[in-house]
């Protein structure tokens, strides 16, 4: 088995696990860093609308604001390229949480992927809401011609805030049609529900990070692998992290998504957040919290309501505004998702009570929900208040507009809580406004100290982690993963797992046909207390499926042989199928499109791997029969005499 890392940053994990018969992709992250090269999109903002065009570039959508240069257009994201991942060869995708779910269509649509996607039900539901919200934000932005001129190195590298990565690798956000096609491929799971994917047993277990977030256990006859992504062992509102399966003889433990807080804790940050909100409300200021409408926001609403109710000097009529196109759906789902909650919140559901007090806040008028800033919000809005709105990047969504509305008053504050987005970059287009920006990162993921204690208890044979986690952060030896058998893995590096343990032995399960054991005659072993019998049979082995069958048993005969491009093209043309040949940039994969059958054949590994794709079963059958015509029959028996494999005649190949 091989593992390949496509993880550029430890908090954005992406791996491919490869067995002889399957390739499974772990997580589909997207990076919002490219957003910071784009102008914020807000309603009717003179500041942004009248930003000067940078004349020296001669491109009308490159504009200057506060001595920085921004692109005036729909912001783009970065994701691992489908070509690098070879998505047409991925058999299944596992998504660990709703944060990774939002990136799925970049990996599954128009990439050749034809497998299935697996996630927990609530991760699917919340991930879908985040997709819908971002699509709504993108639709609000006035489209401009698809022009990548600014991405040329000789242009973008002259920006005072030049991009830190190559903009040519960035991608525009997907469309609603892509999202809907992607969602049809999703199969939802419950925690501890074991499924079998190509002879690999896969089980999601509770990670405790967010609603429905999962770690994964993989079991084969030869190894047990744990995949530990964003996890929280001390969660209070969602199910606590499951430790048991990680203690059970894990051979390889893949670790990612560690906390990014240094010399502090989430509890400390929580106290700081409530104190800051309290101080600004007491001073008759308003507070804006740019935050996604799912996850930590549910507890945050309750905490802010407690501040308003219990603090002298804050008006009890101070409203909390929740603004999002999907806010109502998110709140409704939080009230019925008992299966995914902590025990204390589950009990409230069955009393019957509501796990959160959101409905009471809505009825009393304290919590007010709006789909956008249009309509009733503009009529009912009053200050001081607390505003919870997307997007944390402040480049799209309603939060950016509200900063423009309230930004002229220094009594107001914006609190940045997303630990994966640098506060200074988020703030930059608004730095000249008097409103205060305060960075209070809330990171609920496990820290290095807690992981170190857990590893001493779990005792996996090998720990695999991004190479960055094996090096001290800020020269702090306590801020890295320390383990006696640690295997750091770099971006785009493939490692054979047996190299980590130096164990090349392989155990397989062999099924036995009843006729093999029907007439066995047992006798006493001469020296041991055992009954033994001799057996005469054949071992049938194909595609990692092993069977003991009677000597006279009709073995299923498989086909074998080497297929060359010359031979394949000749056979297709002989049948008047008119193939159109395409070769990838790396010259390692050839795709033959067959318009007549609405099918394609992907040929890779020098002809050792062939993939037939068509929505028409008749077309697939016709192509399969073609292969059967020029391949040889295998007798299916291990140990058959070695024979020359029939191949294309050398003279034919020369032609």
XYZ file of C-alpha atoms in Angstrom:
655
model
C 0.000 0.000 0.000
C 1.159 3.543 -0.815
C 0.301 6.923 0.638
C 0.808 10.162 -1.299
C 0.596 13.562 0.379
C -0.965 16.523 -1.417
C -0.954 18.549 1.807
C 0.683 21.959 1.334
C -0.331 23.144 4.816
C -0.992 20.912 7.809
C -4.425 22.450 8.420
C -5.528 21.715 4.811
C -5.025 17.922 4.587
C -5.244 15.974 1.333
C -3.919 12.431 0.800
C -4.357 9.513 -1.563
C -4.255 5.976 -0.169
C -3.507 3.428 -2.865
C -3.976 -0.339 -2.788
C -3.529 -2.647 -5.795
C -7.197 -2.351 -6.718
C -8.267 1.032 -5.378
C -7.297 4.655 -4.796
C -9.073 6.615 -2.030
C -8.805 10.400 -1.709
C -8.850 11.759 1.843
C -10.389 15.253 1.979
C -10.858 18.001 -0.594
C -9.533 21.261 0.883
C -9.616 24.723 -0.646
C -7.379 27.639 0.284
C -8.922 31.119 0.541
C -5.545 32.895 0.525
C -6.077 34.074 -3.108
C -9.126 36.047 -1.890
C -6.752 38.645 -0.450
C -5.638 39.702 -3.934
C -9.192 40.780 -4.778
C -11.234 43.864 -3.970
C -13.977 43.401 -1.339
C -17.439 43.288 -2.896
C -19.988 45.359 -1.013
C -23.181 47.209 -1.876
C -22.767 50.754 -3.151
C -19.433 51.559 -1.492
C -17.949 54.805 -2.870
C -14.572 53.857 -1.382
C -14.292 50.688 -3.427
C -16.320 51.837 -6.414
C -14.115 54.914 -6.928
C -10.796 53.162 -6.321
C -8.210 54.358 -8.861
C -7.234 52.209 -11.818
C -3.467 51.542 -11.808
C -2.525 53.191 -15.095
C 0.934 51.655 -15.503
C -0.579 48.214 -16.057
C -3.172 49.388 -18.585
C -5.756 46.903 -17.267
C -9.036 48.490 -16.096
C -9.791 45.956 -13.359
C -6.458 46.407 -11.524
C -7.157 49.028 -8.874
C -5.309 50.699 -6.013
C -6.613 51.105 -2.484
C -4.534 52.279 0.489
C -1.271 51.778 -1.437
C -2.166 48.199 -2.282
C -3.284 46.717 -5.582
C -6.402 44.584 -5.934
C -8.239 42.811 -8.733
C -11.791 44.086 -9.156
C -13.582 40.849 -10.009
C -14.913 37.587 -8.560
C -12.324 36.232 -6.115
C -10.647 32.882 -6.789
C -9.402 30.004 -4.650
C -6.597 27.464 -4.719
C -7.129 23.700 -4.716
C -4.978 20.682 -5.474
C -5.077 20.137 -9.228
C -7.173 17.280 -10.578
C -4.371 16.350 -12.966
C -1.912 15.951 -10.101
C -4.410 13.808 -8.188
C -5.382 11.847 -11.333
C -9.042 12.198 -10.383
C -10.129 9.897 -13.202
C -8.393 7.097 -11.296
C -9.796 7.937 -7.847
C -12.369 5.344 -6.791
C -13.790 7.067 -3.697
C -13.505 10.310 -1.710
C -13.835 10.586 2.071
C -14.717 14.024 3.463
C -13.967 14.533 7.159
C -15.971 17.705 7.911
C -18.124 20.417 6.349
C -15.113 22.737 6.024
C -13.600 20.362 3.450
C -16.990 19.525 1.938
C -17.355 22.969 0.373
C -14.415 22.237 -1.954
C -15.807 18.988 -3.386
C -16.988 20.183 -6.852
C -13.473 21.393 -7.687
C -12.348 17.771 -7.416
C -15.350 15.859 -8.756
C -16.738 17.890 -11.673
C -15.124 18.022 -15.121
C -12.160 16.059 -13.757
C -12.990 12.526 -14.907
C -14.011 11.418 -11.402
C -16.704 8.740 -11.556
C -16.639 7.276 -8.047
C -18.619 7.941 -4.865
C -18.182 10.433 -2.028
C -18.612 9.484 1.632
C -19.334 11.847 4.544
C -21.473 11.882 7.657
C -25.046 13.096 7.214
C -24.688 16.349 9.156
C -21.347 17.190 7.494
C -23.162 16.746 4.183
C -26.086 18.978 5.224
C -23.948 21.791 6.660
C -21.444 21.527 3.814
C -24.314 21.920 1.346
C -25.473 25.072 3.157
C -21.978 26.582 2.958
C -21.847 25.793 -0.761
C -25.192 27.511 -1.318
C -24.132 30.551 0.702
C -20.888 31.037 -1.235
C -22.678 30.599 -4.575
C -25.145 33.300 -3.534
C -22.269 35.649 -2.674
C -20.562 34.973 -5.996
C -23.768 35.621 -7.939
C -23.986 39.086 -6.388
C -20.659 40.059 -7.969
C -20.776 41.673 -11.358
C -18.949 39.373 -13.739
C -16.108 40.697 -15.879
C -14.574 39.168 -19.014
C -12.524 36.066 -18.354
C -9.096 37.659 -18.599
C -5.988 36.236 -16.933
C -3.592 38.892 -18.244
C -2.941 40.214 -14.753
C -1.704 36.765 -13.660
C 1.416 37.024 -15.793
C 4.499 37.117 -13.603
C 5.764 40.355 -15.147
C 2.548 42.056 -13.992
C 1.381 40.549 -10.694
C 4.864 40.407 -9.179
C 5.058 44.190 -9.493
C 2.125 44.627 -7.112
C 3.214 46.028 -3.714
C 1.201 43.126 -2.280
C 2.338 40.522 -4.835
C 0.587 37.125 -4.559
C 2.479 34.580 -2.474
C 1.574 31.783 -4.911
C 1.251 31.541 -8.675
C -2.173 32.982 -9.674
C -2.197 30.701 -12.718
C -2.966 27.845 -10.302
C -6.052 29.592 -8.907
C -9.597 28.740 -9.939
C -12.894 30.589 -10.236
C -15.648 29.332 -7.969
C -17.841 26.582 -9.356
C -21.420 27.061 -10.551
C -24.690 25.818 -9.034
C -24.961 23.101 -11.695
C -21.551 21.748 -10.631
C -22.681 21.658 -7.015
C -25.888 19.751 -7.817
C -24.045 17.166 -9.932
C -21.498 16.715 -7.172
C -24.121 16.192 -4.466
C -25.677 13.292 -6.393
C -22.458 11.340 -5.831
C -22.565 11.641 -2.014
C -23.384 8.693 0.249
C -23.935 9.617 3.905
C -22.738 7.532 6.846
C -23.323 7.355 10.589
C -20.495 7.272 13.096
C -19.052 3.752 13.549
C -20.814 2.503 10.417
C -18.335 0.249 8.659
C -18.457 -0.023 4.893
C -16.248 -2.015 2.553
C -14.599 -0.155 -0.300
C -12.705 -2.470 -2.635
C -11.854 -4.897 0.201
C -10.851 -2.101 2.555
C -13.056 -1.717 5.635
C -13.659 1.984 6.312
C -15.212 3.398 9.502
C -15.879 7.051 10.443
C -15.428 7.816 14.154
C -16.229 10.988 16.097
C -13.484 13.636 15.974
C -15.272 16.141 18.268
C -14.260 19.156 16.162
C -17.562 20.234 14.596
C -20.970 18.748 13.885
C -20.476 15.502 11.990
C -16.681 15.831 11.770
C -14.967 12.459 11.555
C -11.676 10.679 11.856
C -11.341 7.471 9.832
C -10.173 3.905 10.452
C -9.054 1.684 7.538
C -8.620 -2.053 7.966
C -7.292 -4.656 5.551
C -5.941 -8.137 6.163
C -2.469 -6.646 6.510
C -2.740 -3.251 8.166
C -4.859 -0.957 10.287
C -4.600 2.740 9.480
C -5.942 5.702 11.428
C -6.563 9.103 9.841
C -6.628 11.817 12.502
C -7.728 15.171 11.147
C -9.297 18.195 12.913
C -10.141 16.803 16.386
C -11.212 18.201 19.727
C -10.955 15.961 22.829
C -12.694 18.535 25.075
C -15.686 19.588 22.957
C -18.767 20.789 24.835
C -21.500 21.104 22.197
C -20.807 18.189 19.837
C -20.127 14.539 20.521
C -16.807 14.003 22.335
C -13.893 12.633 20.368
C -13.742 8.828 20.219
C -10.454 7.541 21.597
C -11.099 3.778 21.733
C -10.562 2.901 18.042
C -7.276 4.858 18.053
C -5.945 2.725 20.916
C -6.572 -0.548 19.114
C -3.328 -1.680 17.481
C -3.004 1.059 14.873
C -0.180 0.275 12.455
C -0.047 3.701 10.782
C -1.576 6.892 12.194
C -1.817 9.843 9.779
C -1.994 13.134 11.716
C -3.111 16.552 10.421
C -4.899 19.767 11.360
C -3.280 20.679 14.646
C -4.289 23.804 16.574
C -2.604 27.005 15.408
C -2.870 28.751 18.793
C 0.416 29.410 20.574
C 0.758 29.906 24.344
C -2.988 30.170 24.802
C -6.096 28.013 24.649
C -9.577 28.127 23.199
C -10.958 28.678 26.703
C -8.709 31.716 27.161
C -9.741 33.047 23.761
C -13.393 32.503 24.677
C -12.989 34.593 27.825
C -11.239 37.288 25.788
C -14.062 37.279 23.232
C -16.838 37.701 25.804
C -14.877 40.418 27.611
C -14.307 42.343 24.359
C -17.967 42.112 23.311
C -19.001 43.250 26.788
C -16.663 46.253 26.781
C -17.799 47.541 23.384
C -21.506 47.076 24.102
C -21.141 48.856 27.468
C -19.534 51.737 25.608
C -22.610 51.852 23.317
C -20.643 50.502 20.386
C -21.567 47.734 17.965
C -19.640 44.527 17.281
C -19.281 42.723 13.959
C -18.240 39.066 13.975
C -17.398 37.805 10.452
C -18.219 34.113 10.812
C -19.789 31.226 8.902
C -23.439 30.449 9.774
C -22.712 26.917 11.058
C -20.610 25.416 13.849
C -19.197 27.594 16.675
C -21.710 30.342 15.882
C -24.448 28.382 17.692
C -22.678 28.579 21.058
C -21.516 32.109 20.326
C -25.121 33.334 20.017
C -25.933 31.929 23.453
C -22.811 33.448 25.013
C -23.564 36.902 23.563
C -27.164 36.683 24.744
C -25.922 35.895 28.266
C -23.725 39.012 28.120
C -26.679 41.198 27.142
C -28.913 39.709 29.856
C -26.443 39.763 32.730
C -24.297 42.870 32.228
C -25.220 46.143 33.857
C -24.889 49.013 31.421
C -25.945 47.008 28.345
C -29.511 47.527 27.196
C -31.540 44.292 27.313
C -33.038 45.371 23.975
C -29.648 45.120 22.217
C -30.320 42.987 19.130
C -28.197 40.160 17.738
C -28.378 40.101 13.933
C -27.644 36.868 12.095
C -27.352 37.581 8.377
C -26.927 34.807 5.820
C -28.874 33.343 2.881
C -28.846 30.014 4.766
C -29.173 31.264 8.365
C -32.719 29.991 8.926
C -31.854 26.522 7.625
C -28.695 26.377 9.752
C -30.543 27.352 12.944
C -33.359 24.894 12.223
C -30.897 22.067 11.625
C -29.032 22.806 14.860
C -32.268 22.260 16.792
C -32.911 18.763 15.434
C -29.413 17.303 15.082
C -29.474 15.455 18.397
C -27.503 12.464 17.092
C -24.419 14.651 16.587
C -24.563 16.637 19.855
C -22.893 16.271 23.233
C -24.754 14.269 25.850
C -25.967 17.348 27.731
C -27.504 18.860 24.602
C -28.983 15.506 23.575
C -30.836 15.302 26.894
C -32.453 18.674 26.214
C -33.860 17.348 22.934
C -35.569 14.403 24.644
C -37.020 16.258 27.668
C -38.490 17.840 25.451
C -36.495 21.026 25.347
C -34.446 22.633 22.634
C -30.682 21.972 22.702
C -30.105 25.679 22.012
C -32.163 28.664 23.093
C -32.268 30.133 19.596
C -36.045 29.815 19.230
C -36.588 31.668 22.512
C -34.227 34.418 21.377
C -36.088 34.725 18.077
C -39.478 34.913 19.794
C -38.271 37.569 22.216
C -36.787 39.615 19.384
C -33.221 39.378 20.662
C -32.028 37.202 17.776
C -33.105 38.537 14.395
C -32.405 36.550 11.240
C -32.142 38.016 7.737
C -31.208 36.427 4.427
C -29.464 39.596 3.229
C -29.142 43.333 3.857
C -31.977 44.086 1.449
C -35.615 44.512 2.477
C -36.594 44.428 6.135
C -33.085 44.603 7.561
C -32.477 48.144 6.306
C -35.776 49.229 7.899
C -35.325 47.475 11.244
C -31.574 47.872 11.782
C -30.556 49.769 14.919
C -27.448 50.267 17.032
C -25.770 49.331 19.292
C -25.959 45.705 18.204
C -24.010 42.528 17.525
C -23.822 41.363 13.899
C -22.912 37.815 12.895
C -22.426 37.518 9.135
C -20.264 35.869 6.459
C -17.680 35.685 5.012
C -14.685 35.601 7.425
C -12.359 36.757 4.605
C -14.312 40.051 4.269
C -14.001 39.855 0.475
C -17.542 38.614 -0.191
C -20.739 38.522 1.839
C -22.627 40.872 4.142
C -20.019 41.342 6.895
C -17.818 43.469 4.613
C -20.726 45.782 3.809
C -21.602 46.254 7.483
C -18.006 47.296 8.169
C -18.455 50.037 5.561
C -21.707 51.087 7.294
C -20.306 51.123 10.859
C -16.644 51.774 10.054
C -16.661 55.531 10.664
C -17.241 55.178 14.423
C -14.227 54.153 16.591
C -16.646 52.898 19.274
C -17.424 49.944 17.002
C -15.290 46.832 16.588
C -14.697 43.930 14.222
C -13.575 40.720 15.927
C -11.688 38.260 13.694
C -12.007 34.700 15.018
C -10.940 32.496 12.085
C -7.496 31.115 12.963
C -6.782 30.052 9.372
C -7.090 33.585 7.968
C -4.405 36.145 8.942
C -6.067 39.122 10.604
C -3.824 41.710 8.908
C -4.721 40.437 5.440
C -8.421 40.338 6.286
C -8.284 43.901 7.598
C -6.077 45.497 4.934
C -8.748 47.092 2.637
C -10.443 48.594 5.743
C -7.317 49.786 7.594
C -8.075 53.502 7.042
C -11.467 53.255 8.758
C -11.690 54.301 12.442
C -13.463 51.056 13.410
C -11.249 48.778 15.536
C -10.089 45.348 14.325
C -9.389 42.846 17.102
C -7.853 39.426 16.504
C -9.195 36.702 18.821
C -8.549 33.415 16.969
C -10.813 30.561 18.027
C -9.195 27.221 17.204
C -10.857 24.126 18.645
C -8.385 21.617 17.197
C -6.073 19.496 19.325
C -2.769 21.102 20.350
C 0.693 19.506 20.271
C 0.892 18.936 24.041
C -2.405 17.033 24.099
C -1.404 15.005 21.057
C 1.904 14.062 22.670
C 0.099 12.658 25.730
C -2.356 10.760 23.530
C 0.376 9.214 21.395
C 2.066 7.824 24.508
C -1.244 6.125 25.339
C -2.290 5.020 21.833
C 1.160 3.707 20.826
C 0.706 3.417 17.046
C 3.552 1.592 15.300
C 4.231 4.518 12.938
C 3.060 8.142 12.960
C 2.830 9.891 9.568
C 2.521 13.674 9.449
C 3.165 16.675 7.164
C 6.867 17.514 7.185
C 6.112 20.936 8.733
C 4.837 19.218 11.894
C 8.195 17.503 12.436
C 9.984 20.875 12.687
C 9.638 23.243 15.672
C 7.307 26.196 15.110
C 9.053 29.491 15.955
C 12.059 27.448 17.162
C 9.906 26.022 19.936
C 10.681 22.290 20.439
C 7.328 21.872 22.216
C 5.449 22.966 19.075
C 6.062 19.903 16.930
C 5.106 16.229 16.854
C 7.527 14.125 18.869
C 7.358 10.335 18.516
C 9.976 7.611 18.369
C 8.762 6.268 15.020
C 7.767 9.434 13.168
C 7.645 9.555 9.371
C 7.286 13.113 7.978
C 5.915 13.227 4.432
C 6.377 16.118 1.998
C 3.978 17.581 -0.542
C 3.646 15.311 -3.610
C 5.718 12.585 -1.951
C 4.690 8.935 -2.214
C 5.735 6.456 0.458
C 5.356 2.675 0.434
C 4.098 1.773 3.905
C 6.199 -1.386 4.189
C 9.318 0.800 4.082
C 8.284 2.331 7.397
C 8.173 -1.022 9.194
C 10.496 -3.033 6.912
C 7.816 -5.705 6.874
C 7.049 -6.999 3.383
C 4.986 -9.993 4.495
C 1.396 -10.029 3.321
C -1.523 -11.916 4.807
C -4.462 -12.859 2.609
C -7.756 -14.600 3.226
C -8.255 -17.779 1.212
C -11.762 -19.167 0.777
C -12.183 -22.939 0.478
C -14.612 -24.697 -1.826
C -16.752 -27.285 0.092
C -15.649 -30.102 -2.240
C -12.037 -29.617 -1.140
C -12.785 -30.604 2.472
C -15.719 -32.964 1.918
C -13.699 -36.222 1.830
C -10.790 -35.339 4.084
C -9.399 -38.196 6.208
C -7.801 -36.908 9.408
C -5.101 -38.696 11.405
C -3.140 -37.960 14.546
C -0.022 -35.839 14.190
C 2.973 -37.961 15.240
C 4.355 -35.449 17.774
C 1.636 -32.853 18.444
C -1.930 -32.941 19.681
C -3.272 -32.142 16.237
C -5.414 -33.843 13.646
C -3.979 -33.495 10.150
C -5.070 -34.386 6.643
C -3.567 -34.043 3.204
C -5.427 -32.112 0.552
C -5.133 -32.073 -3.240
C -6.474 -28.913 -4.839
C -5.572 -25.850 -6.832
C -5.121 -22.274 -5.604
C -7.044 -19.900 -7.826
C -5.706 -16.355 -7.610
C -7.048 -13.366 -9.494
C -7.353 -9.691 -8.556
C -6.366 -10.449 -4.943
C -9.201 -13.003 -4.670
C -7.809 -16.345 -3.481
C -9.704 -19.669 -3.513
C -8.827 -23.316 -2.911
C -10.758 -25.259 -5.536
C -10.869 -28.964 -6.485
C -8.308 -30.069 -9.039
C -11.038 -30.778 -11.584
C -12.967 -27.584 -10.822
C -13.732 -25.360 -13.876
C -11.652 -22.308 -13.057
C -12.924 -18.986 -14.403
C -10.508 -18.078 -17.120
C -9.375 -14.481 -17.098
C -7.673 -12.599 -19.901
C -4.107 -11.380 -19.871
C -1.618 -9.838 -22.217
C -0.015 -6.517 -23.048
C -2.059 -3.885 -24.869
C -0.199 -1.320 -26.942
C -1.598 1.861 -28.389
C -0.842 0.676 -31.933
C -2.804 -2.558 -31.403
C -5.709 -0.770 -29.716
C -6.051 1.859 -32.454
C -5.946 -0.837 -35.123
C -8.701 -2.867 -33.452
C -10.924 0.205 -33.005
C -10.503 1.271 -36.627
C -11.161 -2.282 -37.803
C -14.594 -1.912 -36.161
C -15.139 1.548 -37.719
C -15.270 3.198 -34.277
C -13.114 6.195 -35.365
C -11.170 6.946 -32.114
C -9.852 10.452 -31.387
C -6.498 10.316 -29.614
C -5.476 12.733 -26.821
C -2.261 12.597 -24.780
C -1.756 14.317 -21.420
C 1.049 16.810 -20.882
C 3.224 14.285 -19.043
C 2.913 11.817 -21.984
C 2.025 9.024 -19.549
C -1.707 8.804 -20.182
C -3.554 8.498 -23.484
C -7.297 9.053 -23.825
C -9.166 7.634 -26.817
C -12.536 9.334 -27.282
C -15.064 7.317 -29.274
C -17.962 9.668 -30.229
C -19.954 6.905 -31.966
C -20.310 5.020 -28.669
C -20.178 8.137 -26.444
C -17.346 6.399 -24.649
C -13.686 6.828 -23.869
C -10.763 4.542 -23.070
C -8.036 5.822 -20.755
C -4.711 4.047 -21.201
C -1.929 4.520 -18.626
C 1.126 2.824 -17.118
C 2.366 1.786 -20.568
C -0.800 -0.148 -21.336
C -0.949 -1.990 -17.998
C -4.028 -0.053 -16.877
C -7.096 0.475 -19.033
C -10.296 2.219 -18.031
C -13.451 2.047 -20.158
C -16.013 4.776 -19.468
C -19.487 5.081 -20.968
C -23.003 5.676 -19.685
C -24.258 3.077 -22.180
C -23.869 -0.529 -20.935
C -24.046 -1.796 -24.536
C -21.082 0.385 -25.492
C -19.053 -0.857 -22.526
C -19.887 -4.463 -23.434
C -18.840 -3.932 -27.066
C -15.469 -2.486 -26.008
C -14.928 -5.253 -23.472
C -15.579 -7.887 -26.139
C -13.015 -6.190 -28.349
C -10.379 -6.603 -25.640
C -11.400 -10.221 -25.149
C -10.744 -10.881 -28.843
C -7.053 -10.024 -28.724
C -6.066 -11.027 -25.171
C -5.062 -14.533 -24.079
C -6.946 -16.799 -21.701
C -5.360 -17.367 -18.311
C -5.949 -20.764 -16.707
C -6.429 -18.996 -13.346
C -4.052 -21.344 -11.534
C -1.078 -20.130 -9.532
C 2.079 -21.885 -10.652
C 1.132 -22.453 -14.313
C 4.145 -22.816 -16.650
C 5.581 -19.500 -17.779
C 4.606 -18.672 -21.350
C 5.434 -15.795 -23.626
C 2.712 -13.180 -23.559
C 1.231 -12.576 -26.971
C 1.926 -9.007 -28.033
C 1.747 -6.824 -31.078
C 4.055 -8.053 -33.772
C 7.227 -5.990 -33.858
C 6.719 -5.291 -37.520
C 3.190 -4.043 -36.859
C 4.502 -1.803 -34.103
C 7.093 -0.332 -36.459
C 4.371 0.511 -38.930
